[in-house]
Amino acid sequence: MTPVAAVRTWAERPVVRARASDAVYAALCLLDVGTAAQTSWHDHGPWAGAGVVAVGLLVTAVVVLLRRTRPVLVVLCTLPAAFVGGVDLPMTLALFAVAIRRRDRVLGGLAFLTWLTFVVAGILEAGNWAEGAIAGSVIVALASVGGAYVGARRDLLASLRERAEQAEATALLLQRQARFAERTRIAREMHDVVAHRISLVALHAGALEVNPGSGPERVEKAAALIGATARQALEDLRGVLGVLRADPDQAVADDVALAPQPRLEDVPRLVEASVAAGVPVRFEDRRPDGAPPVDEVVGRTVYRVVQEALTNVHKHARSAQTHVVVAGGGAGAGPDDGVLRVEVTNARPVAGSALVPGSGTGLVGLRERVGLAGGTLDAGPVPGGGWRVLATFPRRPA
């Protein structure tokens, strides 16, 4: 920092500015007191001059010390001093201090009293009220207008500073909220794309563990499936983590960071992967022929619903019969013709403990995702000990 900048920074400190203002007020008051005391000494003798000095010092102390906290009281205390040897500058400075801090009827009343003091002092000293009225009008107007300008400027700067601080705090809050939302989205995406792959790996590995005496061909096939699924999980994880490595100031779209995005047409491939892992899953598409295309967001959400439901089946009901149904989405005029439904139902599981521990947050995030797509999610047990996940989506133009 250069010496000039250091001095400027030091001078802009509130304490330094307050002390400098006190020094200016004191110097002006003492200058007026000295002039009035000299005149009184010359006209009325040393005792009169000494009295003017005493009154002037007292008034100067009142102006310097109390003008910020008791400005109205300071004006009232300085009014009598104008009749003692003509010490009128402290009164003017006190009115200036009042105008800085308040611009209301009180300022108008004090300005009138100050002007009236100038008129009375002119009559007592020179016997001419007109001279005091004219001088008082000019001085009172300058003090009032000048103080009001300084006060308005201070209020404006304080308001701008407060707005800047509020805007900065708001921007920081929005930035934190955006970061939290992005972390939540990444966590949800990681859960969706990785948990399903890992559950498939666990299923293949569990099959080898249950049947250690399988032939070499079957072991080789299972190992190849495990390797392929693990590599796919790694690629999915790498794509999700790419968002974390991206520039935070650069918007990263889903199509770029997590491409390719799943669609409704990819649901059969998802079911086939579970079937290849040994899970008895059956897929049925009951949508009418000629149904309009599904919105991209809804299609991706349907894929995530099936993926999360099958992941839970892999974890907790790997041997249970599972049925995946996609229905609705027609172009009819009825209230329910355009509703798209996806339902994943599994029977009561007969296997033992879960292969992969669950966090319990998958359905919570899935319900939020479905809600963002404009749909509703219902998940719960069914008679007979099974479990059903049902998501419905209203008609949306593709």
mmCIF file of C-alpha atoms in Angstrom:
data_model
loop_
_atom_site.group_PDB
_atom_site.id
_atom_site.type_symbol
_atom_site.label_atom_id
_atom_site.label_comp_id
_atom_site.label_asym_id
_atom_site.label_seq_id
_atom_site.Cartn_x
_atom_site.Cartn_y
_atom_site.Cartn_z
ATOM 1 C CA MET A 1 0.000 0.000 0.000
ATOM 2 C CA THR A 2 1.340 3.407 -0.986
ATOM 3 C CA PRO A 3 1.748 6.155 1.655
ATOM 4 C CA VAL A 4 -1.065 8.181 0.051
ATOM 5 C CA ALA A 5 -3.444 5.216 0.152
ATOM 6 C CA ALA A 6 -2.472 4.461 3.739
ATOM 7 C CA VAL A 7 -3.182 8.049 4.783
ATOM 8 C CA ARG A 8 -6.496 8.006 2.921
ATOM 9 C CA THR A 9 -7.510 4.739 4.585
ATOM 10 C CA TRP A 10 -6.563 6.128 7.983
ATOM 11 C CA ALA A 11 -8.482 9.357 7.344
ATOM 12 C CA GLU A 12 -11.630 7.451 6.339
ATOM 13 C CA ARG A 13 -11.875 5.687 9.677
ATOM 14 C CA PRO A 14 -15.012 6.804 11.596
ATOM 15 C CA VAL A 15 -13.067 7.686 14.751
ATOM 16 C CA VAL A 16 -10.580 9.834 12.862
ATOM 17 C CA ARG A 17 -13.348 11.630 10.977
ATOM 18 C CA ALA A 18 -15.246 12.274 14.219
ATOM 19 C CA ARG A 19 -12.183 13.766 15.934
ATOM 20 C CA ALA A 20 -11.419 15.911 12.877
ATOM 21 C CA SER A 21 -15.004 17.219 12.896
ATOM 22 C CA ASP A 22 -14.699 18.044 16.602
ATOM 23 C CA ALA A 23 -11.497 19.937 15.916
ATOM 24 C CA VAL A 24 -13.128 22.006 13.138
ATOM 25 C CA TYR A 25 -16.136 22.869 15.309
ATOM 26 C CA ALA A 26 -13.902 23.818 18.231
ATOM 27 C CA ALA A 27 -11.605 25.961 16.078
ATOM 28 C CA LEU A 28 -14.509 27.909 14.531
ATOM 29 C CA CYS A 29 -16.172 28.456 17.917
ATOM 30 C CA LEU A 30 -12.955 29.585 19.563
ATOM 31 C CA LEU A 31 -12.242 31.941 16.673
ATOM 32 C CA ASP A 32 -15.642 33.580 17.139
ATOM 33 C CA VAL A 33 -15.186 33.685 20.919
ATOM 34 C CA GLY A 34 -11.802 35.341 20.535
ATOM 35 C CA THR A 35 -13.173 37.988 18.175
ATOM 36 C CA ALA A 36 -16.156 38.702 20.435
ATOM 37 C CA ALA A 37 -13.937 38.852 23.556
ATOM 38 C CA GLN A 38 -11.564 41.317 21.895
ATOM 39 C CA THR A 39 -14.462 43.554 20.905
ATOM 40 C CA SER A 40 -16.012 43.389 24.378
ATOM 41 C CA TRP A 41 -12.621 44.104 26.023
ATOM 42 C CA HIS A 42 -12.178 47.149 23.841
ATOM 43 C CA ASP A 43 -15.718 48.483 24.402
ATOM 44 C CA HIS A 44 -16.499 47.507 28.003
ATOM 45 C CA GLY A 45 -13.239 46.662 29.726
ATOM 46 C CA PRO A 46 -11.287 43.547 30.725
ATOM 47 C CA TRP A 47 -13.960 42.080 32.956
ATOM 48 C CA ALA A 48 -16.464 42.097 30.133
ATOM 49 C CA GLY A 49 -13.913 40.444 27.866
ATOM 50 C CA ALA A 50 -13.196 37.796 30.487
ATOM 51 C CA GLY A 51 -16.919 37.086 30.839
ATOM 52 C CA VAL A 52 -17.263 36.632 27.095
ATOM 53 C CA VAL A 53 -14.331 34.192 27.125
ATOM 54 C CA ALA A 54 -15.876 32.161 29.968
ATOM 55 C CA VAL A 55 -19.290 31.983 28.320
ATOM 56 C CA GLY A 56 -17.697 31.224 24.961
ATOM 57 C CA LEU A 57 -15.595 28.361 26.309
ATOM 58 C CA LEU A 58 -18.649 26.840 27.984
ATOM 59 C CA VAL A 59 -20.716 27.109 24.810
ATOM 60 C CA THR A 60 -17.842 25.679 22.744
ATOM 61 C CA ALA A 61 -17.619 22.653 25.039
ATOM 62 C CA VAL A 62 -21.387 22.112 24.793
ATOM 63 C CA VAL A 63 -21.320 22.285 20.977
ATOM 64 C CA VAL A 64 -18.339 19.952 20.597
ATOM 65 C CA LEU A 65 -19.437 17.328 23.117
ATOM 66 C CA LEU A 66 -23.249 17.239 22.814
ATOM 67 C CA ARG A 67 -24.097 18.183 19.235
ATOM 68 C CA ARG A 68 -24.332 14.510 18.143
ATOM 69 C CA THR A 69 -26.419 13.184 21.018
ATOM 70 C CA ARG A 70 -28.404 16.289 22.111
ATOM 71 C CA PRO A 71 -28.458 18.643 19.118
ATOM 72 C CA VAL A 72 -31.738 20.362 20.055
ATOM 73 C CA LEU A 73 -30.510 21.044 23.597
ATOM 74 C CA VAL A 74 -27.273 22.454 22.200
ATOM 75 C CA VAL A 75 -29.179 24.993 20.076
ATOM 76 C CA LEU A 76 -31.261 26.084 23.068
ATOM 77 C CA CYS A 77 -28.114 26.471 25.199
ATOM 78 C CA THR A 78 -26.290 28.559 22.594
ATOM 79 C CA LEU A 79 -29.124 31.027 22.011
ATOM 80 C CA PRO A 80 -28.394 33.175 25.142
ATOM 81 C CA ALA A 81 -24.720 33.362 24.213
ATOM 82 C CA ALA A 82 -25.637 35.536 21.206
ATOM 83 C CA PHE A 83 -26.572 38.320 23.617
ATOM 84 C CA VAL A 84 -23.214 38.093 25.467
ATOM 85 C CA GLY A 85 -20.737 39.954 23.348
ATOM 86 C CA GLY A 86 -22.170 38.661 20.055
ATOM 87 C CA VAL A 87 -21.014 35.005 20.329
ATOM 88 C CA ASP A 88 -23.365 33.792 17.606
ATOM 89 C CA LEU A 89 -21.273 31.335 15.557
ATOM 90 C CA PRO A 90 -21.757 28.449 18.069
ATOM 91 C CA MET A 91 -25.496 28.947 17.699
ATOM 92 C CA THR A 92 -25.191 28.739 13.919
ATOM 93 C CA LEU A 93 -23.028 25.628 14.092
ATOM 94 C CA ALA A 94 -25.509 24.011 16.503
ATOM 95 C CA LEU A 95 -28.338 24.701 14.043
ATOM 96 C CA PHE A 96 -26.167 23.173 11.289
ATOM 97 C CA ALA A 97 -25.705 20.049 13.437
ATOM 98 C CA VAL A 98 -29.468 19.791 13.984
ATOM 99 C CA ALA A 99 -30.114 20.075 10.239
ATOM 100 C CA ILE A 100 -27.725 17.202 9.613
ATOM 101 C CA ARG A 101 -29.623 14.833 11.898
ATOM 102 C CA ARG A 102 -33.240 15.806 11.449
ATOM 103 C CA ARG A 103 -35.250 17.603 8.792
ATOM 104 C CA ASP A 104 -38.686 18.113 10.295
ATOM 105 C CA ARG A 105 -40.771 20.643 12.203
ATOM 106 C CA VAL A 106 -38.243 20.757 15.013
ATOM 107 C CA LEU A 107 -35.630 22.077 12.606
ATOM 108 C CA GLY A 108 -38.092 24.695 11.375
ATOM 109 C CA GLY A 109 -38.854 25.829 14.940
ATOM 110 C CA LEU A 110 -35.197 26.053 15.907
ATOM 111 C CA ALA A 111 -34.402 27.934 12.692
ATOM 112 C CA PHE A 112 -37.122 30.478 13.563
ATOM 113 C CA LEU A 113 -35.756 30.876 17.113
ATOM 114 C CA THR A 114 -32.254 31.359 15.732
ATOM 115 C CA TRP A 115 -33.467 33.982 13.263
ATOM 116 C CA LEU A 116 -35.435 35.721 16.036
ATOM 117 C CA THR A 117 -32.267 35.758 18.187
ATOM 118 C CA PHE A 118 -30.370 37.518 15.400
ATOM 119 C CA VAL A 119 -33.143 40.110 15.147
ATOM 120 C CA VAL A 120 -33.251 40.775 18.910
ATOM 121 C CA ALA A 121 -29.442 40.897 19.129
ATOM 122 C CA GLY A 122 -29.394 43.420 16.285
ATOM 123 C CA ILE A 123 -31.893 45.605 18.089
ATOM 124 C CA LEU A 124 -29.971 45.445 21.370
ATOM 125 C CA GLU A 125 -26.565 46.092 19.844
ATOM 126 C CA ALA A 126 -27.282 48.533 16.968
ATOM 127 C CA GLY A 127 -30.882 49.510 17.532
ATOM 128 C CA ASN A 128 -31.754 48.356 14.024
ATOM 129 C CA TRP A 129 -33.829 45.228 13.585
ATOM 130 C CA ALA A 130 -33.624 45.167 9.781
ATOM 131 C CA GLU A 131 -29.888 44.531 9.747
ATOM 132 C CA GLY A 132 -30.283 41.620 12.162
ATOM 133 C CA ALA A 133 -33.241 40.231 10.221
ATOM 134 C CA ILE A 134 -31.374 40.230 6.911
ATOM 135 C CA ALA A 135 -28.162 38.787 8.355
ATOM 136 C CA GLY A 136 -30.105 36.246 10.367
ATOM 137 C CA SER A 137 -32.105 35.150 7.337
ATOM 138 C CA VAL A 138 -28.979 34.542 5.284
ATOM 139 C CA ILE A 139 -27.115 32.743 8.076
ATOM 140 C CA VAL A 140 -30.071 30.612 9.150
ATOM 141 C CA ALA A 141 -30.836 29.649 5.537
ATOM 142 C CA LEU A 142 -27.223 28.662 4.848
ATOM 143 C CA ALA A 143 -26.957 26.655 8.065
ATOM 144 C CA SER A 144 -30.274 24.883 7.572
ATOM 145 C CA VAL A 145 -29.860 24.108 3.864
ATOM 146 C CA GLY A 146 -26.199 23.164 4.229
ATOM 147 C CA GLY A 147 -26.868 20.870 7.177
ATOM 148 C CA ALA A 148 -29.853 19.297 5.434
ATOM 149 C CA TYR A 149 -27.708 18.606 2.350
ATOM 150 C CA VAL A 150 -24.946 17.016 4.415
ATOM 151 C CA GLY A 151 -27.469 14.935 6.362
ATOM 152 C CA ALA A 152 -29.288 13.782 3.232
ATOM 153 C CA ARG A 153 -25.985 12.827 1.622
ATOM 154 C CA ARG A 154 -24.979 10.851 4.697
ATOM 155 C CA ASP A 155 -28.328 9.074 4.761
ATOM 156 C CA LEU A 156 -28.009 8.248 1.070
ATOM 157 C CA LEU A 157 -24.500 6.841 1.505
ATOM 158 C CA ALA A 158 -25.624 4.825 4.519
ATOM 159 C CA SER A 159 -28.589 3.481 2.563
ATOM 160 C CA LEU A 160 -26.380 2.556 -0.394
ATOM 161 C CA ARG A 161 -23.885 0.895 1.935
ATOM 162 C CA GLU A 162 -26.674 -1.049 3.636
ATOM 163 C CA ARG A 163 -28.101 -2.119 0.284
ATOM 164 C CA ALA A 164 -24.664 -3.219 -0.879
ATOM 165 C CA GLU A 165 -24.135 -5.249 2.286
ATOM 166 C CA GLN A 166 -27.629 -6.734 1.985
ATOM 167 C CA ALA A 167 -27.055 -7.568 -1.677
ATOM 168 C CA GLU A 168 -23.735 -9.171 -0.819
ATOM 169 C CA ALA A 169 -25.323 -11.201 1.955
ATOM 170 C CA THR A 170 -28.177 -12.206 -0.357
ATOM 171 C CA ALA A 171 -25.733 -13.214 -3.084
ATOM 172 C CA LEU A 172 -23.748 -15.259 -0.578
ATOM 173 C CA LEU A 173 -26.935 -16.942 0.660
ATOM 174 C CA LEU A 174 -28.036 -17.714 -2.898
ATOM 175 C CA GLN A 175 -24.599 -19.070 -3.652
ATOM 176 C CA ARG A 176 -24.743 -21.343 -0.624
ATOM 177 C CA GLN A 177 -28.238 -22.478 -1.564
ATOM 178 C CA ALA A 178 -27.093 -23.162 -5.119
ATOM 179 C CA ARG A 179 -24.146 -25.181 -3.827
ATOM 180 C CA PHE A 180 -26.413 -27.145 -1.515
ATOM 181 C CA ALA A 181 -28.894 -27.788 -4.327
ATOM 182 C CA GLU A 182 -26.072 -28.895 -6.616
ATOM 183 C CA ARG A 183 -24.666 -31.217 -3.955
ATOM 184 C CA THR A 184 -28.135 -32.657 -3.398
ATOM 185 C CA ARG A 185 -28.573 -33.201 -7.122
ATOM 186 C CA ILE A 186 -25.173 -34.859 -7.396
ATOM 187 C CA ALA A 187 -25.877 -37.071 -4.398
ATOM 188 C CA ARG A 188 -29.224 -38.104 -5.878
ATOM 189 C CA GLU A 189 -27.622 -38.776 -9.249
ATOM 190 C CA MET A 190 -24.833 -40.819 -7.663
ATOM 191 C CA HIS A 191 -27.404 -42.844 -5.757
ATOM 192 C CA ASP A 192 -29.421 -43.481 -8.905
ATOM 193 C CA VAL A 193 -26.659 -44.418 -11.308
ATOM 194 C CA VAL A 194 -24.225 -46.150 -8.945
ATOM 195 C CA ALA A 195 -26.426 -47.993 -6.459
ATOM 196 C CA HIS A 196 -28.190 -49.909 -9.211
ATOM 197 C CA ARG A 197 -24.901 -51.029 -10.774
ATOM 198 C CA ILE A 198 -23.417 -52.037 -7.438
ATOM 199 C CA SER A 199 -26.541 -54.025 -6.589
ATOM 200 C CA LEU A 200 -26.138 -55.929 -9.863
ATOM 201 C CA VAL A 201 -22.496 -56.648 -9.004
ATOM 202 C CA ALA A 202 -23.602 -57.916 -5.598
ATOM 203 C CA LEU A 203 -26.203 -60.159 -7.231
ATOM 204 C CA HIS A 204 -23.679 -61.732 -9.608
ATOM 205 C CA ALA A 205 -21.165 -62.208 -6.815
ATOM 206 C CA GLY A 206 -23.855 -63.671 -4.565
ATOM 207 C CA ALA A 207 -24.788 -66.170 -7.246
ATOM 208 C CA LEU A 208 -21.193 -67.386 -7.399
ATOM 209 C CA GLU A 209 -21.071 -67.592 -3.621
ATOM 210 C CA VAL A 210 -24.282 -69.612 -3.434
ATOM 211 C CA ASN A 211 -23.167 -72.000 -6.219
ATOM 212 C CA PRO A 212 -19.414 -72.471 -5.688
ATOM 213 C CA GLY A 213 -19.488 -75.660 -7.762
ATOM 214 C CA SER A 214 -20.691 -74.065 -10.976
ATOM 215 C CA GLY A 215 -18.959 -75.034 -14.148
ATOM 216 C CA PRO A 216 -16.090 -73.016 -15.606
ATOM 217 C CA GLU A 217 -18.287 -71.579 -18.347
ATOM 218 C CA ARG A 218 -20.834 -70.272 -15.898
ATOM 219 C CA VAL A 219 -18.158 -68.837 -13.628
ATOM 220 C CA GLU A 220 -16.493 -67.174 -16.600
ATOM 221 C CA LYS A 221 -19.804 -65.724 -17.756
ATOM 222 C CA ALA A 222 -20.632 -64.415 -14.271
ATOM 223 C CA ALA A 223 -17.158 -62.915 -13.916
ATOM 224 C CA ALA A 224 -17.538 -61.183 -17.278
ATOM 225 C CA LEU A 225 -20.900 -59.760 -16.189
ATOM 226 C CA ILE A 226 -19.419 -58.577 -12.910
ATOM 227 C CA GLY A 227 -16.547 -56.899 -14.716
ATOM 228 C CA ALA A 228 -18.799 -55.226 -17.279
ATOM 229 C CA THR A 229 -21.232 -54.008 -14.630
ATOM 230 C CA ALA A 230 -18.402 -52.717 -12.437
ATOM 231 C CA ARG A 231 -16.907 -50.827 -15.375
ATOM 232 C CA GLN A 232 -20.283 -49.300 -16.166
ATOM 233 C CA ALA A 233 -20.637 -48.254 -12.520
ATOM 234 C CA LEU A 234 -17.174 -46.703 -12.659
ATOM 235 C CA GLU A 235 -18.045 -44.788 -15.829
ATOM 236 C CA ASP A 236 -21.273 -43.556 -14.279
ATOM 237 C CA LEU A 237 -19.418 -42.475 -11.151
ATOM 238 C CA ARG A 238 -16.768 -40.721 -13.225
ATOM 239 C CA GLY A 239 -19.472 -38.841 -15.128
ATOM 240 C CA VAL A 240 -21.154 -37.699 -11.928
ATOM 241 C CA LEU A 241 -17.911 -36.632 -10.298
ATOM 242 C CA GLY A 242 -17.081 -34.651 -13.411
ATOM 243 C CA VAL A 243 -19.581 -32.100 -12.168
ATOM 244 C CA LEU A 244 -17.470 -31.556 -9.059
ATOM 245 C CA ARG A 245 -14.342 -30.943 -11.126
ATOM 246 C CA ALA A 246 -16.069 -28.468 -13.443
ATOM 247 C CA ASP A 247 -15.634 -24.715 -13.151
ATOM 248 C CA PRO A 248 -18.176 -23.489 -10.544
ATOM 249 C CA ASP A 249 -18.729 -20.293 -12.596
ATOM 250 C CA GLN A 250 -19.629 -22.305 -15.685
ATOM 251 C CA ALA A 251 -23.074 -23.823 -15.960
ATOM 252 C CA VAL A 252 -22.880 -27.562 -16.573
ATOM 253 C CA ALA A 253 -25.983 -29.052 -18.104
ATOM 254 C CA ASP A 254 -27.173 -32.568 -17.519
ATOM 255 C CA ASP A 255 -26.770 -33.389 -21.196
ATOM 256 C CA VAL A 256 -23.058 -32.488 -20.975
ATOM 257 C CA ALA A 257 -22.051 -33.641 -17.515
ATOM 258 C CA LEU A 258 -24.184 -36.781 -17.283
ATOM 259 C CA ALA A 259 -24.774 -37.736 -20.902
ATOM 260 C CA PRO A 260 -26.446 -39.769 -22.213
ATOM 261 C CA GLN A 261 -29.573 -39.232 -20.172
ATOM 262 C CA PRO A 262 -31.920 -42.215 -19.704
ATOM 263 C CA ARG A 263 -35.317 -42.269 -21.386
ATOM 264 C CA LEU A 264 -38.526 -44.232 -21.087
ATOM 265 C CA GLU A 265 -37.419 -46.408 -23.992
ATOM 266 C CA ASP A 266 -34.426 -47.570 -21.912
ATOM 267 C CA VAL A 267 -36.609 -49.250 -19.259
ATOM 268 C CA PRO A 268 -36.624 -52.655 -21.048
ATOM 269 C CA ARG A 269 -32.827 -52.622 -21.148
ATOM 270 C CA LEU A 270 -32.836 -51.912 -17.405
ATOM 271 C CA VAL A 271 -35.108 -54.912 -16.827
ATOM 272 C CA GLU A 272 -32.923 -57.124 -19.002
ATOM 273 C CA ALA A 273 -29.899 -56.272 -16.874
ATOM 274 C CA SER A 274 -31.757 -57.447 -13.759
ATOM 275 C CA VAL A 275 -32.877 -60.601 -15.518
ATOM 276 C CA ALA A 276 -29.284 -61.291 -16.528
ATOM 277 C CA ALA A 277 -28.333 -61.022 -12.856
ATOM 278 C CA GLY A 278 -30.825 -63.748 -11.966
ATOM 279 C CA VAL A 279 -33.724 -61.646 -10.723
ATOM 280 C CA PRO A 280 -37.118 -62.871 -12.002
ATOM 281 C CA VAL A 281 -38.395 -59.608 -13.485
ATOM 282 C CA ARG A 282 -41.129 -59.291 -16.094
ATOM 283 C CA PHE A 283 -41.744 -56.098 -18.053
ATOM 284 C CA GLU A 284 -45.070 -55.143 -19.628
ATOM 285 C CA ASP A 285 -45.786 -52.041 -21.701
ATOM 286 C CA ARG A 286 -49.539 -51.406 -21.680
ATOM 287 C CA ARG A 287 -49.497 -48.050 -23.400
ATOM 288 C CA PRO A 288 -51.978 -47.832 -26.284
ATOM 289 C CA ASP A 289 -50.788 -47.855 -29.866
ATOM 290 C CA GLY A 290 -50.277 -44.406 -31.282
ATOM 291 C CA ALA A 291 -49.719 -42.846 -27.853
ATOM 292 C CA PRO A 292 -48.067 -39.411 -28.036
ATOM 293 C CA PRO A 293 -44.374 -39.190 -27.102
ATOM 294 C CA VAL A 294 -43.624 -38.742 -23.432
ATOM 295 C CA ASP A 295 -42.002 -35.590 -22.140
ATOM 296 C CA GLU A 296 -38.234 -35.921 -21.696
ATOM 297 C CA VAL A 297 -38.311 -35.070 -17.992
ATOM 298 C CA VAL A 298 -41.162 -37.505 -17.325
ATOM 299 C CA GLY A 299 -39.439 -40.249 -19.305
ATOM 300 C CA ARG A 300 -36.214 -39.796 -17.375
ATOM 301 C CA THR A 301 -38.133 -39.823 -14.103
ATOM 302 C CA VAL A 302 -39.945 -43.042 -15.056
ATOM 303 C CA TYR A 303 -36.581 -44.636 -15.741
ATOM 304 C CA ARG A 304 -35.319 -43.509 -12.314
ATOM 305 C CA VAL A 305 -38.448 -44.889 -10.620
ATOM 306 C CA VAL A 306 -37.935 -48.316 -12.176
ATOM 307 C CA GLN A 307 -34.230 -48.178 -11.469
ATOM 308 C CA GLU A 308 -34.691 -47.353 -7.790
ATOM 309 C CA ALA A 309 -37.435 -49.973 -7.388
ATOM 310 C CA LEU A 310 -35.278 -52.679 -9.002
ATOM 311 C CA THR A 311 -32.315 -51.608 -6.889
ATOM 312 C CA ASN A 312 -34.406 -52.185 -3.763
ATOM 313 C CA VAL A 313 -35.471 -55.544 -5.172
ATOM 314 C CA HIS A 314 -31.806 -56.446 -5.682
ATOM 315 C CA LYS A 315 -31.049 -55.505 -2.093
ATOM 316 C CA HIS A 316 -34.010 -56.940 -0.220
ATOM 317 C CA ALA A 317 -36.005 -59.289 -2.499
ATOM 318 C CA ARG A 318 -33.603 -60.684 -5.062
ATOM 319 C CA SER A 319 -35.498 -63.985 -5.389
ATOM 320 C CA ALA A 320 -39.007 -62.508 -5.518
ATOM 321 C CA GLN A 321 -41.110 -62.381 -8.639
ATOM 322 C CA THR A 322 -41.171 -58.775 -9.859
ATOM 323 C CA HIS A 323 -43.522 -57.140 -12.322
ATOM 324 C CA VAL A 324 -42.815 -53.824 -14.052
ATOM 325 C CA VAL A 325 -45.773 -52.200 -15.797
ATOM 326 C CA VAL A 326 -45.908 -48.959 -17.794
ATOM 327 C CA ALA A 327 -49.457 -47.951 -18.734
ATOM 328 C CA GLY A 328 -51.544 -44.952 -19.727
ATOM 329 C CA GLY A 329 -50.224 -41.933 -21.543
ATOM 330 C CA GLY A 330 -52.913 -42.104 -24.236
ATOM 331 C CA ALA A 331 -54.304 -39.240 -26.282
ATOM 332 C CA GLY A 332 -57.934 -39.568 -25.164
ATOM 333 C CA ALA A 333 -60.114 -36.745 -23.920
ATOM 334 C CA GLY A 334 -60.915 -38.304 -20.553
ATOM 335 C CA PRO A 335 -59.356 -36.970 -17.331
ATOM 336 C CA ASP A 336 -57.328 -40.156 -16.836
ATOM 337 C CA ASP A 337 -56.508 -40.961 -20.470
ATOM 338 C CA GLY A 338 -53.335 -38.905 -20.512
ATOM 339 C CA VAL A 339 -52.054 -40.074 -17.094
ATOM 340 C CA LEU A 340 -48.880 -42.134 -17.363
ATOM 341 C CA ARG A 341 -48.456 -44.838 -14.710
ATOM 342 C CA VAL A 342 -45.434 -46.884 -13.840
ATOM 343 C CA GLU A 343 -45.800 -49.678 -11.311
ATOM 344 C CA VAL A 344 -43.144 -52.014 -9.913
ATOM 345 C CA THR A 345 -44.507 -54.827 -7.738
ATOM 346 C CA ASN A 346 -42.581 -57.674 -6.188
ATOM 347 C CA ALA A 347 -43.863 -60.680 -4.311
ATOM 348 C CA ARG A 348 -42.833 -61.645 -0.817
ATOM 349 C CA PRO A 349 -39.087 -62.387 -0.785
ATOM 350 C CA VAL A 350 -37.833 -65.807 0.262
ATOM 351 C CA ALA A 351 -34.126 -64.914 0.526
ATOM 352 C CA GLY A 352 -32.402 -64.139 3.776
ATOM 353 C CA SER A 353 -30.573 -60.950 4.647
ATOM 354 C CA ALA A 354 -29.964 -58.107 2.208
ATOM 355 C CA LEU A 355 -26.935 -58.296 -0.046
ATOM 356 C CA VAL A 356 -26.264 -54.551 0.036
ATOM 357 C CA PRO A 357 -27.134 -52.318 3.013
ATOM 358 C CA GLY A 358 -29.554 -49.495 2.242
ATOM 359 C CA SER A 359 -29.416 -45.880 3.429
ATOM 360 C CA GLY A 360 -33.202 -45.443 3.569
ATOM 361 C CA THR A 361 -33.083 -42.214 1.544
ATOM 362 C CA GLY A 362 -33.707 -43.638 -1.924
ATOM 363 C CA LEU A 363 -37.496 -43.390 -1.790
ATOM 364 C CA VAL A 364 -37.283 -39.940 -0.188
ATOM 365 C CA GLY A 365 -35.196 -38.623 -3.057
ATOM 366 C CA LEU A 366 -37.335 -40.472 -5.573
ATOM 367 C CA ARG A 367 -40.521 -38.902 -4.204
ATOM 368 C CA GLU A 368 -38.902 -35.475 -4.540
ATOM 369 C CA ARG A 369 -37.804 -36.229 -8.090
ATOM 370 C CA VAL A 370 -41.302 -37.393 -9.065
ATOM 371 C CA GLY A 371 -42.807 -34.299 -7.487
ATOM 372 C CA LEU A 372 -40.497 -32.054 -9.491
ATOM 373 C CA ALA A 373 -41.737 -33.800 -12.653
ATOM 374 C CA GLY A 374 -45.338 -33.021 -11.661
ATOM 375 C CA GLY A 375 -46.240 -36.545 -10.557
ATOM 376 C CA THR A 376 -47.041 -38.437 -7.378
ATOM 377 C CA LEU A 377 -45.359 -41.471 -5.834
ATOM 378 C CA ASP A 378 -46.902 -44.136 -3.659
ATOM 379 C CA ALA A 379 -44.735 -46.858 -2.114
ATOM 380 C CA GLY A 380 -45.761 -49.421 0.435
ATOM 381 C CA PRO A 381 -46.517 -53.060 1.206
ATOM 382 C CA VAL A 382 -49.191 -55.035 -0.584
ATOM 383 C CA PRO A 383 -51.299 -57.964 0.686
ATOM 384 C CA GLY A 384 -49.258 -61.122 0.788
ATOM 385 C CA GLY A 385 -46.044 -59.540 1.997
ATOM 386 C CA GLY A 386 -44.858 -57.932 -1.222
ATOM 387 C CA TRP A 387 -44.014 -54.327 -2.033
ATOM 388 C CA ARG A 388 -45.304 -51.913 -4.640
ATOM 389 C CA VAL A 389 -43.972 -48.646 -6.035
ATOM 390 C CA LEU A 390 -46.510 -46.671 -8.081
ATOM 391 C CA ALA A 391 -45.785 -43.358 -9.809
ATOM 392 C CA THR A 392 -48.340 -41.384 -11.811
ATOM 393 C CA PHE A 393 -47.631 -38.439 -14.109
ATOM 394 C CA PRO A 394 -50.205 -36.125 -15.673
ATOM 395 C CA ARG A 395 -50.196 -35.431 -19.366
ATOM 396 C CA ARG A 396 -47.416 -33.076 -20.435
ATOM 397 C CA PRO A 397 -46.564 -32.043 -23.994
ATOM 398 C CA ALA A 398 -43.321 -33.518 -25.222
#
